[in-house]
mmCIF file of C-alpha atoms in Angstrom:
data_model
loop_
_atom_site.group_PDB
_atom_site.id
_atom_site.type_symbol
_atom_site.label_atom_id
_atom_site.label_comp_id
_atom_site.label_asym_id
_atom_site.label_seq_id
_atom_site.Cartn_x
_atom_site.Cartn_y
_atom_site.Cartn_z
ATOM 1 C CA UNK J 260 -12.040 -11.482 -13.475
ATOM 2 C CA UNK J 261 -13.563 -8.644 -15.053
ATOM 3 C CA UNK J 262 -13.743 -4.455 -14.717
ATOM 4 C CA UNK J 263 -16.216 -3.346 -12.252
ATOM 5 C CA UNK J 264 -16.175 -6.592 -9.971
ATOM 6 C CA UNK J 265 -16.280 -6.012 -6.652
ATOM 7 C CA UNK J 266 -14.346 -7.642 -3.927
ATOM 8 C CA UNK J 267 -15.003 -7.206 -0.413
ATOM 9 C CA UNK J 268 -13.072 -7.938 2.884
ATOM 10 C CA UNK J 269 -14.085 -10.396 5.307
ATOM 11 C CA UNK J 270 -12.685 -10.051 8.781
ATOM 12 C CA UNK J 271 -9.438 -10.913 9.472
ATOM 13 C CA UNK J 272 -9.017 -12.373 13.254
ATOM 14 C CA UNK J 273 -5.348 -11.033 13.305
ATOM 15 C CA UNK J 274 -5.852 -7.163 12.884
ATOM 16 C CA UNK J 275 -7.818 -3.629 13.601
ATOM 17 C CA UNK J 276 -7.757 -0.279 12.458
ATOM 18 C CA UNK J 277 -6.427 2.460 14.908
ATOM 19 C CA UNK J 278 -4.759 5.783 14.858
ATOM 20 C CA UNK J 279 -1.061 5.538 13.577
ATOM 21 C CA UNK J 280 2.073 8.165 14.547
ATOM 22 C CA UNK J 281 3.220 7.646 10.893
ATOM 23 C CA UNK J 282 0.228 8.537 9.025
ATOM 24 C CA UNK J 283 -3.754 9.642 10.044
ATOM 25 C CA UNK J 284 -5.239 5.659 10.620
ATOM 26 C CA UNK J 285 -2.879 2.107 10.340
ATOM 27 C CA UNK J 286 -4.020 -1.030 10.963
ATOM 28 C CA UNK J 287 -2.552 -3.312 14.181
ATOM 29 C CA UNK J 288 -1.863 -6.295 14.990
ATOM 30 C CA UNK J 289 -4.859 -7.214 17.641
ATOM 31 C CA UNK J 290 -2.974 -10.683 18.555
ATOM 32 C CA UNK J 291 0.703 -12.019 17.811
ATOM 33 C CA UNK J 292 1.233 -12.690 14.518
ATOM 34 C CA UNK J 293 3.449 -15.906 13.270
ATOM 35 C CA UNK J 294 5.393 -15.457 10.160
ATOM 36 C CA UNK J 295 4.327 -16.166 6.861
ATOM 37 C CA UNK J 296 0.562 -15.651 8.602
ATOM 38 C CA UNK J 297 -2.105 -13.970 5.764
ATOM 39 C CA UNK J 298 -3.198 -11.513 7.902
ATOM 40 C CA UNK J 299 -5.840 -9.657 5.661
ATOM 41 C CA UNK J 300 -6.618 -9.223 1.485
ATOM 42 C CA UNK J 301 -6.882 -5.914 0.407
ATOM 43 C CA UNK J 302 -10.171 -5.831 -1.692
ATOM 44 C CA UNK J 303 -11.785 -2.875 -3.375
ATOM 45 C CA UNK J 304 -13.339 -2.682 -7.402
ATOM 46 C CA UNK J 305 -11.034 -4.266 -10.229
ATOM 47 C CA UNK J 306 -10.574 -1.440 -12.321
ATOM 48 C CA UNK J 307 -8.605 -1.878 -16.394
ATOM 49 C CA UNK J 308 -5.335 0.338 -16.284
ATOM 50 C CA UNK J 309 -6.739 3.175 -18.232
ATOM 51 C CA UNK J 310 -9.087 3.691 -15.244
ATOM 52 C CA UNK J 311 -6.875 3.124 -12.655
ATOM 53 C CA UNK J 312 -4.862 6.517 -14.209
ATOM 54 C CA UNK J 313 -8.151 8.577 -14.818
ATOM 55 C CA UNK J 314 -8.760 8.051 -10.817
ATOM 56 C CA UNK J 315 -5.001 8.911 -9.859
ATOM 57 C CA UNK J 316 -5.046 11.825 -11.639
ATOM 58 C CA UNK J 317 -8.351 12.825 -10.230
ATOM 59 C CA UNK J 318 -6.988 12.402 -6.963
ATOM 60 C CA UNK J 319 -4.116 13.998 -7.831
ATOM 61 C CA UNK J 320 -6.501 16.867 -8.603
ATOM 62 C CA UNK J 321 -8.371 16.352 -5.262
ATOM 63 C CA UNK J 322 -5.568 16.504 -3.427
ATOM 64 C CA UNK J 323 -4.176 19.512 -4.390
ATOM 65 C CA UNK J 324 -7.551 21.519 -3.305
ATOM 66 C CA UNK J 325 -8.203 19.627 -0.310
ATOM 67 C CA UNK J 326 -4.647 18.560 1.148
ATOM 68 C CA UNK J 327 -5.871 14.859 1.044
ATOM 69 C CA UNK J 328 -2.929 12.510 -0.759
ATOM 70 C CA UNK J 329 -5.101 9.551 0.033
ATOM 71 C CA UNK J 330 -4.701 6.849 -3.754
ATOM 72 C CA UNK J 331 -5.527 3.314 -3.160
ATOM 73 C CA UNK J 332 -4.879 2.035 -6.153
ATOM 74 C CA UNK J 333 -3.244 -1.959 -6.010
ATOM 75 C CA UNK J 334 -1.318 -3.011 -9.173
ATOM 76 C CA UNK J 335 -3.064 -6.243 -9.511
ATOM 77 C CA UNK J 336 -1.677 -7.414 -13.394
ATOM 78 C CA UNK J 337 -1.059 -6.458 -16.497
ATOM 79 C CA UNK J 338 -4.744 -5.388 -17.504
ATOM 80 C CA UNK J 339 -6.094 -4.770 -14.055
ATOM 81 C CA UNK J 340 -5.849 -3.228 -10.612
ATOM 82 C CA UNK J 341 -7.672 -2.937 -7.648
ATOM 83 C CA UNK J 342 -9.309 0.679 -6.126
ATOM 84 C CA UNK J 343 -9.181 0.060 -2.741
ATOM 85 C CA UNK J 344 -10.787 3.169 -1.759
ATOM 86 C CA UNK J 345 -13.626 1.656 0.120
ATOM 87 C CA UNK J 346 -14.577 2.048 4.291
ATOM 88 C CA UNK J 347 -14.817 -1.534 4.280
ATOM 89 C CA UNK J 348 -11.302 -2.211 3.108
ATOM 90 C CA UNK J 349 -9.110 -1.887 6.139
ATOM 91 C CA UNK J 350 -6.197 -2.945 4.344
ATOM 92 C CA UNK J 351 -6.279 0.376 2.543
ATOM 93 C CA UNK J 352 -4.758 1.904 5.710
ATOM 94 C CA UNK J 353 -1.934 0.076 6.298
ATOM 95 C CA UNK J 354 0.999 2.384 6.087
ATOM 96 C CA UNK J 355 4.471 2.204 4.128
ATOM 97 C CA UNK J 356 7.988 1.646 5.887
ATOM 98 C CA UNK J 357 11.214 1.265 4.504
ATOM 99 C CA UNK J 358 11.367 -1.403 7.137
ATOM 100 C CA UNK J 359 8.196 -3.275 6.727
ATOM 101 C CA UNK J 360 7.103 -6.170 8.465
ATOM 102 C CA UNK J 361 4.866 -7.447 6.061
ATOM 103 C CA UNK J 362 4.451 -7.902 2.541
ATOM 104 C CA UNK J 363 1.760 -8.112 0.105
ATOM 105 C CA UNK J 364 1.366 -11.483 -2.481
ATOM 106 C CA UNK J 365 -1.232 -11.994 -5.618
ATOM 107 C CA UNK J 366 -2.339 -15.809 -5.419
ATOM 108 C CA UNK J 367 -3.436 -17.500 -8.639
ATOM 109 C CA UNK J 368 -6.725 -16.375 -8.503
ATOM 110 C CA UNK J 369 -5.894 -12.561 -8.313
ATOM 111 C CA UNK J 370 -5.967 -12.215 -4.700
ATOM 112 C CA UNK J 371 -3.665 -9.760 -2.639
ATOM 113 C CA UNK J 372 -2.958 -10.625 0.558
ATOM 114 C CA UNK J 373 -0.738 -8.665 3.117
ATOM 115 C CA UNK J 374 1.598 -11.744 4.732
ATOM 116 C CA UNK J 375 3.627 -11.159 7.895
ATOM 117 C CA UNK J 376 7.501 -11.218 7.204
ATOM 118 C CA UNK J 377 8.224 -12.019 10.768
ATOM 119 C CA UNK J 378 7.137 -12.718 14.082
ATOM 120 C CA UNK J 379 4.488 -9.668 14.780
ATOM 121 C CA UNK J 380 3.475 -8.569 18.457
ATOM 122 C CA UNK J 381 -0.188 -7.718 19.399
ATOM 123 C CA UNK J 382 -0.381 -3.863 19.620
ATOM 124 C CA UNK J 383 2.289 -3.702 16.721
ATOM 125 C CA UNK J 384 1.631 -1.418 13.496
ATOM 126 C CA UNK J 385 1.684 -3.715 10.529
ATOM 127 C CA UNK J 386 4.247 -2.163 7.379
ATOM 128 C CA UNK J 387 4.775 -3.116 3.567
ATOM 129 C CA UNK J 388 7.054 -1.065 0.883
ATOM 130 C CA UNK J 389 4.480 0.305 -1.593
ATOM 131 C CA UNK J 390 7.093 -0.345 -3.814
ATOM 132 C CA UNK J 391 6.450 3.166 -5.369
ATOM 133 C CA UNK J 392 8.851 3.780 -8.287
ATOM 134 C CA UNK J 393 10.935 6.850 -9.086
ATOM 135 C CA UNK J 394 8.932 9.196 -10.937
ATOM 136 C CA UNK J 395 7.638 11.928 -9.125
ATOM 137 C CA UNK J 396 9.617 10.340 -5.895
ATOM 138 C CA UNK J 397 9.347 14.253 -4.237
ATOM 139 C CA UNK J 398 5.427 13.856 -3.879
ATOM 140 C CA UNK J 399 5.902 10.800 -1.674
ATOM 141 C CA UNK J 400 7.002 11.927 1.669
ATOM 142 C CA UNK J 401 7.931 9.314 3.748
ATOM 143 C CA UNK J 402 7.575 9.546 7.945
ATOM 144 C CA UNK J 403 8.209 6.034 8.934
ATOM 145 C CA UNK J 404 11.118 6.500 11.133
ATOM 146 C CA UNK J 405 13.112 3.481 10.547
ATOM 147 C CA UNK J 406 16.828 4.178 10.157
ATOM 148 C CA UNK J 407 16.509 2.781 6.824
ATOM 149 C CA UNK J 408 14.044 5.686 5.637
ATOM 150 C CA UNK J 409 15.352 8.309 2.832
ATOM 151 C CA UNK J 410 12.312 10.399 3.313
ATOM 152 C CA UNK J 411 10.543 9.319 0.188
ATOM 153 C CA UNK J 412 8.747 6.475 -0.362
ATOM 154 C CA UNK J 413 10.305 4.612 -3.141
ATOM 155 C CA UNK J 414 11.101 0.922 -3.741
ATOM 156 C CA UNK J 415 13.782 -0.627 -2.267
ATOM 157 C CA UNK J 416 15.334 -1.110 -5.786
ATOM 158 C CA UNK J 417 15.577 3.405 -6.510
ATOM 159 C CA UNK J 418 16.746 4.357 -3.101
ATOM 160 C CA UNK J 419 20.252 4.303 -4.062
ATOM 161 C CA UNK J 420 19.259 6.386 -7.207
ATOM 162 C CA UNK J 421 17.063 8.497 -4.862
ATOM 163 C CA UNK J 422 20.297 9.189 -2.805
ATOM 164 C CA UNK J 423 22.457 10.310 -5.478
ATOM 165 C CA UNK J 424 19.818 12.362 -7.079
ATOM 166 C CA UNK J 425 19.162 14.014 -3.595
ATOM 167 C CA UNK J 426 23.220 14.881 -3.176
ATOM 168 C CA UNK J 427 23.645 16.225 -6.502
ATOM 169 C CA UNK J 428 20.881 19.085 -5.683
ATOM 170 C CA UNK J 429 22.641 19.688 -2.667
#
């Protein structure tokens, strides 16, 4: 693996891309889904760490002008990530919840893939926890609607920290 390689998607059989309630686009499950399925990698350009944070701040940037929030930016290892931020990576679009039915894994050779949790229905919106952490947790609005939702999208790990910072500035 090396900076600048690019990865891109093939296919998946198990999903599509449509508009999403929670957020702009999501992808969907086009057929049931078993558990533990590998529905679909997320791909993009492997980027070195010091990259990764020149394009989130220049989104960051970007954002502020334009309204868009959009950073697809996959924590891949220690010394690399993935920029997502390509039309041909439908994975990018797959939405947080605080209630997710899928999760993301790296294989040994530096693959993500987004695997189903449980059982998934065709027509369903498929869900992972960005696992975002802490810092800056009030820029991360979160509109997923499960009852388990704080409003923020933050690891499950800092919503009880979340909580208590949220009631002491009450």
């Amino acid at each position: 693996m090396r900076a600048g390689q690019i990865r891109k998607a093939r296919p998946s059989p198990w999903c599509e891309v449509r508009s999403s309630q929670v957020h702009g686009r999501g992808v969907f499950a086009s057929r049931p889904i078993p558990a533990g399925t590998r529905i679909i990698e997320y791909v993009g350009e492997v980027i070195t760490k010091k990259e990764a944070a020149r394009r989130g701040v220049a989104q960051l940037e970007r954002a502020a002008r334009t309204g868009d929030a959009a950073v697809y930016v996959f924590i891949l290892d220690d010394k690399y990530d993935i920029d997502g931020n390509f039309e041909w990576n439908p994975a990018r679009l797959i939405n947080h919840s605080c209630s997710p039915n899928c999760e993301t894994e790296i294989d040994e050779q530096h693959h993500i893939w987004v695997i189903a949790l449980r059982d998934i229905a065709m027509g369903e919106e498929l869900f992972y926890d960005y696992h975002f952490d802490i810092d800056n947790f009030e820029d991360h609005p979160c509109r997923c609607g499960s009852p388990e939702c704080i409003g923020f999208i933050v690891s499950r790990d800092h919503r009880k920290e979340v909580k208590r910072r949220l009631r002491k500035h009450k």
